[in-house]
Short mmCIF file of C-alpha atoms in Angstrom, two decimals:
data_model
loop_
_atom_site.label_atom_id
_atom_site.label_comp_id
_atom_site.label_asym_id
_atom_site.label_seq_id
_atom_site.Cartn_x
_atom_site.Cartn_y
_atom_site.Cartn_z
CA MET A 24 -116.51 -37.23 149.71
CA SER A 25 -115.26 -38.47 152.86
CA VAL A 26 -113.94 -42.33 153.53
CA ARG A 27 -117.19 -42.64 155.63
CA GLN A 28 -119.41 -40.93 152.53
CA GLU A 29 -117.83 -43.54 150.43
CA ILE A 30 -118.42 -46.68 152.33
CA ALA A 31 -121.71 -45.55 153.00
CA GLY A 32 -122.59 -45.20 148.85
CA PHE A 33 -120.45 -48.27 148.47
CA VAL A 34 -123.56 -50.00 150.40
CA SER A 35 -126.18 -48.40 149.22
CA ILE A 36 -125.01 -50.02 146.13
CA LEU A 37 -125.97 -53.15 147.35
CA ARG A 38 -128.43 -52.68 149.38
CA ASP A 39 -130.58 -51.42 146.16
CA SER A 40 -128.88 -54.24 143.68
CA TRP A 41 -130.28 -56.53 145.97
CA ILE A 42 -133.11 -55.45 145.94
CA VAL A 43 -133.07 -55.18 142.02
CA ALA A 44 -132.06 -59.39 142.39
CA LYS A 45 -135.10 -59.95 144.28
CA LYS A 46 -137.44 -58.29 142.18
CA ASP A 47 -136.41 -60.42 139.51
CA LEU A 48 -135.82 -63.82 141.67
CA ARG A 49 -139.18 -63.63 143.01
CA VAL A 50 -140.98 -63.43 139.95
CA GLU A 51 -138.80 -66.50 138.57
CA LEU A 52 -139.44 -67.95 141.75
CA ARG A 53 -143.26 -67.83 141.50
CA SER A 54 -143.25 -68.37 137.79
CA LYS A 55 -140.23 -70.64 137.23
CA GLU A 56 -140.69 -70.58 133.57
CA ILE A 57 -136.77 -69.63 132.96
CA LEU A 58 -135.37 -71.65 135.89
CA LEU A 59 -137.00 -75.40 135.03
CA THR A 60 -136.13 -75.06 131.40
CA THR A 61 -133.07 -74.11 131.68
CA ALA A 62 -132.34 -76.10 133.91
CA TYR A 63 -133.66 -79.21 131.84
CA PHE A 64 -131.91 -77.63 129.35
CA GLY A 65 -128.94 -77.96 130.94
CA PHE A 66 -129.40 -82.00 131.30
CA LEU A 67 -130.40 -83.06 129.15
CA VAL A 68 -127.11 -81.03 126.59
CA VAL A 69 -125.29 -83.51 129.48
CA LEU A 70 -127.29 -86.08 127.89
CA VAL A 71 -126.71 -85.61 124.31
CA PHE A 72 -122.83 -84.88 125.43
CA SER A 73 -122.70 -88.46 126.43
CA PHE A 74 -123.68 -90.13 123.89
CA SER A 75 -121.93 -87.99 121.59
CA PHE A 76 -118.78 -89.06 123.02
CA PHE A 77 -118.55 -92.63 123.44
CA TYR A 78 -115.88 -95.00 123.49
CA GLY A 79 -116.22 -98.79 124.15
CA ASP A 80 -119.76 -99.06 125.89
CA ALA A 81 -119.35 -95.62 127.87
CA PRO A 82 -118.21 -92.47 127.39
CA LEU A 83 -114.49 -90.91 127.32
CA HIS A 84 -113.47 -89.10 131.40
CA ALA A 85 -111.62 -86.78 129.19
CA VAL A 86 -113.84 -84.76 127.65
CA ALA A 87 -116.39 -84.15 130.99
CA ALA A 88 -114.82 -81.43 132.55
CA GLY A 89 -115.99 -79.92 128.85
CA ILE A 90 -118.63 -80.67 128.60
CA LEU A 91 -119.10 -79.67 131.99
CA TRP A 92 -118.56 -76.02 131.34
CA VAL A 93 -120.66 -75.86 127.48
CA ALA A 94 -123.43 -77.07 128.86
CA VAL A 95 -123.22 -74.22 131.37
CA ALA A 96 -122.00 -71.88 128.54
CA PHE A 97 -125.21 -73.11 126.69
CA ALA A 98 -127.70 -73.14 129.40
CA GLY A 99 -126.83 -70.04 130.69
CA THR A 100 -127.41 -68.47 126.94
CA LEU A 101 -130.60 -69.15 127.39
CA GLY A 102 -131.15 -67.75 130.93
CA LEU A 103 -129.43 -64.41 129.40
CA GLY A 104 -132.36 -63.96 126.21
CA ARG A 105 -134.42 -63.34 129.28
CA VAL A 106 -132.71 -60.84 131.03
CA PHE A 107 -134.46 -57.48 130.38
CA GLU A 108 -136.98 -60.20 129.12
CA ARG A 109 -139.76 -59.72 131.48
CA GLU A 110 -138.87 -55.80 131.56
CA ARG A 111 -139.27 -55.36 127.94
CA GLU A 112 -142.74 -57.35 127.16
CA GLY A 113 -144.47 -54.98 130.43
CA ASP A 114 -143.05 -51.78 128.30
CA CYS A 115 -141.97 -51.40 132.02
CA ILE A 116 -137.64 -50.71 131.07
CA ARG A 117 -138.37 -47.25 131.80
CA ALA A 118 -139.86 -47.09 134.11
CA LEU A 119 -136.50 -49.81 135.99
CA LEU A 120 -134.20 -46.80 134.48
CA LEU A 121 -136.66 -44.39 136.34
CA THR A 122 -136.47 -45.62 139.62
CA PRO A 123 -134.18 -43.35 142.03
CA ILE A 124 -130.81 -45.80 142.60
CA ALA A 125 -127.79 -45.68 140.60
CA ARG A 126 -126.92 -47.65 137.77
CA PRO A 127 -124.43 -49.52 138.35
CA ALA A 128 -126.98 -50.20 141.28
CA LEU A 129 -129.43 -51.84 138.28
CA PHE A 130 -126.16 -53.49 136.72
CA LEU A 131 -124.93 -55.60 139.51
CA GLY A 132 -128.49 -56.65 140.66
CA LYS A 133 -129.90 -58.03 136.92
CA ALA A 134 -125.33 -59.25 137.47
CA LEU A 135 -126.80 -61.02 140.81
CA GLY A 136 -130.00 -62.40 139.39
CA VAL A 137 -128.44 -64.15 136.38
CA PHE A 138 -125.56 -65.96 138.19
CA VAL A 139 -128.33 -67.65 141.32
CA PHE A 140 -129.94 -68.92 138.22
CA MET A 141 -126.58 -70.45 136.68
CA LEU A 142 -126.11 -71.40 139.98
CA VAL A 143 -129.14 -73.28 140.16
CA VAL A 144 -128.28 -74.12 137.11
CA GLU A 145 -124.78 -76.06 138.39
CA ALA A 146 -127.07 -77.89 140.70
CA VAL A 147 -128.47 -80.19 138.23
CA VAL A 148 -125.21 -79.60 135.39
CA VAL A 149 -122.77 -80.99 137.91
CA PRO A 150 -124.68 -84.54 139.44
CA ALA A 151 -126.14 -85.20 135.78
CA LEU A 152 -122.65 -85.18 134.36
CA PHE A 153 -120.91 -87.46 137.59
CA PHE A 154 -124.18 -89.88 136.86
CA PHE A 155 -123.61 -89.55 133.55
CA PHE A 156 -119.88 -90.58 133.48
CA ASN A 157 -119.77 -92.07 136.07
CA LEU A 158 -117.32 -89.81 137.59
CA ALA A 159 -115.87 -90.21 141.10
CA ILE A 160 -114.28 -86.83 143.29
CA THR A 161 -112.50 -86.76 146.55
CA ALA A 162 -114.68 -84.13 149.38
CA GLU A 163 -111.68 -81.38 148.92
CA ARG A 164 -111.68 -81.27 145.40
CA ALA A 165 -115.65 -80.95 144.89
CA GLY A 166 -115.36 -78.28 147.58
CA MET A 167 -112.58 -76.35 144.63
CA LEU A 168 -114.53 -77.92 142.04
CA ALA A 169 -118.15 -76.10 143.76
CA LEU A 170 -114.76 -72.57 143.93
CA VAL A 171 -113.99 -72.82 140.21
CA LEU A 172 -117.46 -72.99 138.92
CA LEU A 173 -118.07 -69.45 141.76
CA LEU A 174 -115.31 -68.20 139.97
CA GLY A 175 -116.88 -69.14 136.39
CA THR A 176 -120.51 -68.23 136.72
CA ILE A 177 -119.73 -64.65 138.48
CA GLY A 178 -117.20 -63.79 135.27
CA TYR A 179 -120.40 -65.65 133.10
CA SER A 180 -123.33 -63.42 134.50
CA VAL A 181 -121.03 -60.49 134.47
CA ILE A 182 -120.18 -59.82 131.13
CA GLY A 183 -123.98 -62.08 129.76
CA THR A 184 -125.90 -59.37 131.46
CA LEU A 185 -123.04 -56.54 130.38
CA LEU A 186 -124.01 -57.90 126.47
CA ALA A 187 -127.40 -58.55 127.10
CA SER A 188 -128.24 -54.75 128.57
CA MET A 189 -126.01 -53.47 124.84
CA LEU A 190 -128.21 -55.23 123.24
CA LEU A 191 -131.55 -55.15 124.46
CA ARG A 192 -132.89 -52.73 121.95
CA ALA A 193 -132.09 -55.25 118.85
CA GLN A 194 -134.49 -57.26 117.11
CA THR A 195 -132.55 -60.47 116.57
CA LYS A 196 -131.29 -59.72 120.37
CA ASP A 197 -131.02 -63.78 120.99
CA VAL A 198 -129.03 -64.69 117.76
CA LEU A 199 -127.61 -61.65 118.84
CA LEU A 200 -126.18 -62.44 122.00
CA THR A 201 -124.90 -65.70 121.45
CA ILE A 202 -122.78 -64.52 118.80
CA VAL A 203 -121.40 -61.82 120.40
CA LEU A 204 -121.34 -63.66 123.78
CA TYR A 205 -118.89 -66.70 122.96
CA PRO A 206 -116.08 -64.76 121.85
CA PHE A 207 -115.62 -62.99 125.50
CA ILE A 208 -116.20 -65.59 126.88
CA LEU A 209 -113.71 -67.47 125.63
CA PRO A 210 -110.89 -66.90 128.22
CA LEU A 211 -113.18 -67.75 130.72
CA LEU A 212 -114.29 -71.51 129.35
CA ILE A 213 -111.06 -72.31 128.43
CA LEU A 214 -109.60 -71.86 132.84
CA GLY A 215 -112.80 -72.90 133.74
CA VAL A 216 -112.09 -76.74 131.52
CA LYS A 217 -108.72 -76.71 132.68
CA ALA A 218 -108.89 -75.87 136.48
CA THR A 219 -111.71 -78.75 136.28
CA ALA A 220 -110.18 -81.10 134.10
CA ALA A 221 -107.65 -81.08 136.71
CA LEU A 222 -109.65 -82.06 139.45
CA PHE A 223 -111.32 -84.59 137.72
CA ASP A 224 -107.48 -86.30 137.63
CA LEU A 225 -107.59 -87.33 140.70
CA THR A 226 -103.84 -88.80 140.46
CA GLY A 227 -103.11 -85.90 138.80
CA GLU A 228 -100.87 -82.51 140.52
CA LEU A 229 -103.26 -79.10 140.65
CA GLY A 230 -100.78 -76.60 139.95
CA VAL A 231 -102.08 -75.76 137.25
CA PHE A 232 -105.70 -75.73 138.78
CA SER A 233 -104.35 -73.08 141.58
CA GLU A 234 -102.70 -70.99 138.19
CA CYS A 235 -106.23 -71.42 136.47
CA VAL A 236 -108.09 -69.45 139.98
CA ARG A 237 -105.85 -66.73 140.34
CA LEU A 238 -106.04 -65.80 136.62
CA LEU A 239 -110.01 -66.57 136.94
CA VAL A 240 -109.93 -64.24 139.89
CA ALA A 241 -108.00 -61.73 137.53
CA PHE A 242 -110.34 -61.89 134.85
CA ASP A 243 -113.46 -61.32 137.23
CA VAL A 244 -111.89 -58.42 138.43
CA VAL A 245 -111.69 -56.79 135.13
CA PHE A 246 -114.23 -57.60 133.85
CA LEU A 247 -116.26 -56.68 137.05
CA VAL A 248 -114.88 -53.26 137.21
CA ALA A 249 -114.89 -52.36 133.53
CA SER A 250 -118.94 -53.72 133.25
CA LEU A 251 -119.83 -50.86 135.78
CA TRP A 252 -118.32 -48.82 133.99
CA THR A 253 -119.18 -49.96 130.53
CA PHE A 254 -122.86 -49.76 131.77
CA GLU A 255 -122.83 -46.27 132.93
CA PRO A 256 -124.10 -44.71 129.88
CA ILE A 257 -125.38 -47.83 128.01
CA LEU A 258 -128.85 -47.79 129.01
CA VAL A 259 -130.08 -43.82 127.93
CA ASP A 260 -133.06 -43.42 126.83
CA MET B 25 -126.97 -40.73 114.57
CA PRO B 26 -126.09 -37.27 113.23
CA ASN B 27 -124.61 -35.60 116.58
CA ALA B 28 -126.51 -32.00 116.06
CA LYS B 29 -123.93 -30.22 117.80
CA GLU B 30 -121.25 -31.35 115.98
CA GLU B 31 -119.82 -28.73 113.62
CA LEU B 32 -118.58 -30.58 110.51
CA PHE B 33 -117.27 -28.84 107.24
CA ASP B 34 -119.24 -26.27 104.58
CA THR B 35 -120.89 -28.95 103.00
CA SER B 36 -121.53 -26.92 100.02
CA ARG B 37 -118.09 -27.53 99.29
CA GLY B 38 -116.71 -31.03 100.66
CA LEU B 39 -114.37 -31.94 102.63
CA PRO B 40 -110.65 -31.49 100.83
CA VAL B 41 -108.36 -34.10 100.91
CA PRO B 42 -104.75 -32.24 102.51
CA TRP B 43 -101.59 -32.34 100.93
CA THR B 44 -100.21 -34.77 103.51
CA LEU B 45 -102.69 -37.06 103.25
CA THR B 46 -102.17 -37.17 99.17
CA GLY B 47 -98.77 -37.54 99.79
CA LEU B 48 -98.88 -40.12 101.79
CA SER B 49 -101.30 -42.36 99.87
CA ALA B 50 -98.62 -42.13 97.08
CA LEU B 51 -95.21 -42.62 98.90
CA VAL B 52 -97.80 -45.95 100.05
CA GLY B 53 -97.58 -46.44 96.32
CA ILE B 54 -94.50 -46.35 95.19
CA LEU B 55 -93.60 -48.22 98.43
CA PHE B 56 -95.78 -51.35 97.49
CA PRO B 57 -94.33 -52.24 94.03
CA ILE B 58 -91.62 -52.00 95.61
CA CYS B 59 -91.65 -54.14 98.29
CA ILE B 60 -93.42 -56.88 96.19
CA ALA B 61 -89.61 -55.84 93.99
CA LEU B 62 -87.51 -56.53 97.57
CA VAL B 63 -89.27 -60.00 98.60
CA PHE B 64 -89.47 -61.93 95.58
CA PHE B 65 -86.56 -60.72 93.85
CA TYR B 66 -83.87 -58.71 96.27
CA ALA B 67 -83.82 -61.34 99.83
CA PRO B 68 -82.90 -64.51 99.52
CA LEU B 69 -84.38 -67.93 99.23
CA GLU B 70 -84.76 -69.84 102.60
CA LYS B 71 -83.01 -72.89 102.47
CA GLU B 72 -86.11 -74.62 104.57
CA MET B 73 -89.19 -73.10 103.70
CA GLY B 74 -88.57 -72.45 100.36
CA TYR B 75 -90.96 -69.21 98.43
CA VAL B 76 -93.56 -70.37 101.71
CA GLN B 77 -90.98 -67.97 103.47
CA LYS B 78 -92.07 -65.14 101.70
CA ILE B 79 -94.95 -65.13 104.07
CA PHE B 80 -93.39 -63.87 106.98
CA TYR B 81 -92.50 -60.48 105.35
CA PHE B 82 -96.17 -59.76 105.00
CA HIS B 83 -97.98 -61.89 107.62
CA VAL B 84 -95.07 -60.29 110.76
CA PRO B 85 -96.46 -56.51 109.48
CA ALA B 86 -99.61 -57.39 109.08
CA ALA B 87 -99.84 -58.90 112.96
CA TRP B 88 -97.55 -55.82 114.50
CA ILE B 89 -100.34 -53.43 113.28
CA MET B 90 -103.17 -55.65 114.51
CA LEU B 91 -101.39 -54.85 118.25
CA ILE B 92 -100.73 -51.30 117.01
CA SER B 93 -104.64 -50.78 116.23
CA ALA B 94 -105.08 -52.63 120.10
CA PRO B 95 -104.29 -49.00 121.66
CA VAL B 96 -105.66 -46.81 119.92
CA MET B 97 -109.28 -48.74 119.86
CA ALA B 98 -108.00 -48.01 123.61
CA TYR B 99 -107.11 -44.90 123.23
CA SER B 100 -109.81 -43.41 121.16
CA SER B 101 -112.56 -45.03 123.12
CA ILE B 102 -111.06 -43.65 126.34
CA ALA B 103 -111.21 -40.43 124.86
CA PHE B 104 -114.87 -40.83 123.60
CA LEU B 105 -115.95 -41.93 126.63
CA TRP B 106 -114.58 -38.64 128.33
CA ARG B 107 -115.32 -36.34 125.57
CA ARG B 108 -117.80 -37.37 124.03
CA THR B 109 -116.34 -36.27 120.20
CA ASP B 110 -118.44 -37.87 117.12
CA ASN B 111 -114.11 -37.73 115.46
CA TRP B 112 -113.28 -39.94 118.55
CA ASP B 113 -115.59 -42.64 117.77
CA ARG B 114 -114.74 -42.41 114.25
CA LEU B 115 -111.18 -43.15 114.98
CA ASN B 116 -112.52 -46.45 117.40
CA ASP B 117 -115.02 -47.24 114.77
CA ALA B 118 -111.88 -47.04 111.56
CA ALA B 119 -108.72 -48.84 114.24
CA VAL B 120 -111.95 -51.40 114.83
CA GLU B 121 -112.25 -52.37 111.33
CA LEU B 122 -108.54 -52.38 110.68
CA ALA B 123 -107.49 -54.49 113.60
CA ILE B 124 -110.07 -57.11 111.78
CA LEU B 125 -108.93 -56.84 108.35
CA PHE B 126 -105.10 -56.89 109.80
CA GLY B 127 -106.69 -59.27 111.89
CA VAL B 128 -108.10 -61.79 108.89
CA LEU B 129 -104.63 -61.42 106.94
CA VAL B 130 -102.72 -62.64 110.22
CA LEU B 131 -105.13 -65.35 110.46
CA ILE B 132 -104.95 -66.70 106.26
CA SER B 133 -101.35 -65.99 105.99
CA GLY B 134 -100.33 -68.36 109.23
CA PRO B 135 -101.85 -71.30 108.96
CA LEU B 136 -100.64 -70.84 105.43
CA TRP B 137 -96.77 -70.97 107.11
CA GLY B 138 -97.69 -72.97 109.43
CA ARG B 139 -98.61 -76.15 106.89
CA LYS B 140 -95.27 -75.90 105.82
CA ALA B 141 -93.04 -75.23 109.24
CA TRP B 142 -95.36 -77.60 110.76
CA GLY B 143 -97.27 -79.85 109.01
CA VAL B 144 -100.30 -78.76 110.16
CA TYR B 145 -102.51 -75.64 109.58
CA TRP B 146 -103.94 -74.68 113.07
CA VAL B 147 -101.45 -74.44 115.65
CA TRP B 148 -103.41 -73.80 119.25
CA ASP B 149 -99.99 -71.48 119.50
CA VAL B 150 -100.42 -68.10 122.13
CA ARG B 151 -100.59 -65.83 119.38
CA LEU B 152 -102.74 -67.32 116.49
CA THR B 153 -105.59 -68.51 119.53
CA SER B 154 -105.47 -64.71 120.94
CA SER B 155 -105.14 -62.70 117.73
CA LEU B 156 -108.49 -65.47 116.18
CA VAL B 157 -109.62 -63.85 119.30
CA LEU B 158 -109.28 -60.52 119.23
CA VAL B 159 -110.53 -60.86 115.43
CA LEU B 160 -114.18 -62.36 117.23
CA THR B 161 -114.38 -60.05 119.82
CA LEU B 162 -113.61 -57.55 117.31
CA VAL B 163 -116.16 -58.78 114.92
CA ALA B 164 -118.73 -58.63 117.93
CA CYS B 165 -118.20 -55.13 119.03
CA LYS B 166 -119.19 -53.89 114.59
CA ILE B 167 -122.27 -56.55 114.44
CA VAL B 168 -123.82 -55.14 118.36
CA ARG B 169 -122.55 -51.57 116.81
CA ALA B 170 -125.11 -52.26 114.24
CA TYR B 171 -127.72 -53.15 116.42
CA ALA B 172 -127.57 -51.77 119.87
CA GLY B 173 -130.01 -48.31 118.91
CA PRO B 174 -128.90 -44.98 120.04
CA SER B 175 -126.02 -45.15 122.16
CA ALA B 176 -124.57 -47.52 120.13
CA LYS B 177 -121.28 -45.34 119.76
CA GLN B 178 -120.52 -45.80 123.66
CA ILE B 179 -121.28 -48.67 123.97
CA SER B 180 -118.97 -50.02 121.30
CA ALA B 181 -115.82 -47.68 122.44
CA GLY B 182 -117.04 -49.82 126.22
CA LEU B 183 -116.90 -53.20 123.91
CA SER B 184 -113.30 -52.42 122.80
CA VAL B 185 -112.15 -52.29 124.94
CA LEU B 186 -113.30 -54.93 127.11
CA ALA B 187 -111.61 -56.75 123.28
CA VAL B 188 -108.18 -55.92 124.21
CA CYS B 189 -107.86 -56.47 128.06
CA ASN B 190 -109.82 -60.05 126.55
CA ALA B 191 -107.53 -60.45 124.24
CA VAL B 192 -104.52 -60.41 127.37
CA PHE B 193 -106.60 -63.17 128.71
CA VAL B 194 -106.50 -65.48 126.02
CA TYR B 195 -102.69 -65.35 126.02
CA VAL B 196 -102.33 -65.79 129.56
CA SER B 197 -105.13 -68.67 129.73
CA VAL B 198 -103.70 -70.43 126.14
CA ASP B 199 -99.92 -70.00 127.39
CA ILE B 200 -101.07 -72.16 130.80
CA TRP B 201 -103.02 -74.30 129.03
CA ARG B 202 -101.14 -75.39 126.38
CA GLY B 203 -98.17 -75.62 128.77
CA THR B 204 -94.96 -76.45 127.32
CA HIS B 205 -95.29 -74.56 123.30
CA PRO B 206 -92.08 -75.52 121.10
CA GLU B 207 -93.45 -72.11 118.43
CA LYS B 208 -92.41 -69.70 121.17
CA VAL B 209 -88.59 -70.65 121.08
CA VAL B 210 -88.68 -69.96 116.94
CA ASN B 211 -87.72 -66.43 117.41
CA LYS B 212 -88.76 -65.60 113.61
CA SER B 213 -87.21 -61.94 113.76
CA GLY B 214 -84.25 -63.76 115.22
CA GLY B 215 -81.04 -64.72 112.70
CA LEU B 216 -82.69 -62.90 109.96
CA ALA B 217 -79.80 -62.37 106.28
CA PRO B 218 -79.39 -58.86 105.53
CA GLY B 219 -81.70 -59.63 102.41
CA MET B 220 -84.07 -60.71 103.87
CA ARG B 221 -83.46 -58.21 106.53
CA LEU B 222 -83.78 -54.52 104.00
CA ALA B 223 -87.38 -56.61 102.97
CA PHE B 224 -88.73 -56.97 105.63
CA TRP B 225 -88.35 -53.69 107.36
CA MET B 226 -89.31 -52.12 104.19
CA CYS B 227 -92.73 -53.84 104.51
CA VAL B 228 -93.51 -52.78 107.90
CA LEU B 229 -92.52 -49.47 107.16
CA THR B 230 -95.29 -49.23 104.12
CA PHE B 231 -97.89 -51.83 106.71
CA ILE B 232 -97.54 -48.66 108.85
CA LEU B 233 -97.47 -45.89 106.06
CA GLY B 234 -100.70 -47.87 105.06
CA TYR B 235 -102.22 -48.33 108.23
CA VAL B 236 -102.71 -44.47 108.69
CA VAL B 237 -103.72 -43.91 105.40
CA MET B 238 -106.21 -45.62 105.74
CA LEU B 239 -106.76 -45.21 109.10
CA TRP B 240 -107.21 -41.40 107.87
CA THR B 241 -108.89 -42.35 104.88
CA ARG B 242 -112.21 -44.34 107.14
CA VAL B 243 -112.58 -41.30 109.41
CA ARG B 244 -112.63 -39.18 107.00
CA ALA B 245 -115.08 -41.18 105.27
CA GLY B 246 -117.24 -41.39 108.80
CA LYS B 247 -117.18 -37.72 108.84
CA LEU B 248 -118.96 -37.24 105.20
CA ARG B 249 -121.02 -40.02 106.36
CA THR B 250 -122.36 -37.71 109.01
CA ALA B 251 -122.13 -34.43 106.45
CA LEU B 252 -124.66 -36.77 103.91
CA ASP B 253 -126.73 -38.31 106.82
CA ARG B 254 -127.24 -34.56 108.15
CA LEU B 255 -128.16 -33.27 104.23
CA HIS B 256 -130.76 -36.53 104.15
CA MET B 257 -132.76 -34.98 107.52
CA LYS B 258 -133.11 -31.88 106.40
CA ALA B 259 -134.22 -33.06 102.76
CA ILE B 260 -136.63 -34.70 104.65
CA GLU B 261 -137.54 -31.57 106.16
CA ALA B 262 -137.59 -29.72 103.36
CA GLY B 263 -140.05 -32.57 101.61
CA LEU B 264 -137.95 -33.33 99.28
CA GLU B 265 -137.71 -36.77 99.79
CA ASP B 266 -139.74 -39.67 102.26
#
């Protein structure tokens, strides 16, 4: 295969995955079923944790970074449980598999849908966190926070989508997904929390932050490649 | 799911036990009591740790076996995804199970050591934490294998590779997370007394041989399982069972 064909194949995979993601997002935008419930759930998690970590008359600053990531991870699980649920309820998983697009494109499309969806949830969770924990942040650090969240969310949605599609046929999928997912995203949580904590500590230096970001990028790349490779044989019907 | 294409063995005659496996098992059976005798009666008592130090002779070999299992898992799963022969899948399953078994041994004996050495059961040491996460992800592999349906083999093969990648990432990230880690300075196998050294290496040898025996037996058990499944199918087809 020539380089040009390789590029053309790559572009068509990206285009196809955008089509899959667009379909999911359009359905979601019309019903707003998962989006509203999950974002609301994320908000509630932040609230519950603020009550749980009261110290004196305000919640502890030190735990804010952890709570952010726990809220994102919990809310994300709700969304992940639904990745293939519409197709399953409508009994059209086979139809989805029969569409003339490459399997990697299908995977990327689903993961992209989860990714966008999680960003919306984060757009609710982060302000709630700043509000309840009375946090302050500089504009520069806010951008860095966005970067960490973005990288974490990429990894999360890739692994989550992969595991959700693996458990597609399981009866107790929702329970299984959570217990299978959390061990796999632990490195993401560790790195994300560490980087975020460094950002929230306005007096601290950011050496740890850049180290975490580099590792997050490596994690995302490794797991994206591994997932694309693993996804191929998963959905045999 | 029995793979109908695979050549198994003559089920009317059973699966013969090769003499190498018998010999190896017998060797492990002889070596293990010797190890225990060496550990408790030959190796000198450590000054500060006392009898608790004896954990070391089983903890470290178990941890090494868990580490040996990781490349076995990775190799067998890649070979399976490449070749699609069930024996690679059986080897992968066996390696995953044994890594969980030895990982649990590590996770039980590690805190017991930690209690005496550092005063707490659990320290967020890189090795302990990444062992824990590796065991958790491998348990996830087994769960997925049990529930994933017709493509369970491919899926668990893929997942076990991801689990190994994951453990590496946990190791590196805990390293950053902890900042300083005094535990690493304590090089456990560095200053061993001569008596301890013999007992330790005997344990390592026994554990490795034991691992090979268990791995082999588990692969054979998987083969027998497939044969049994097929006989079951035949019985159902013949109307003997329902």
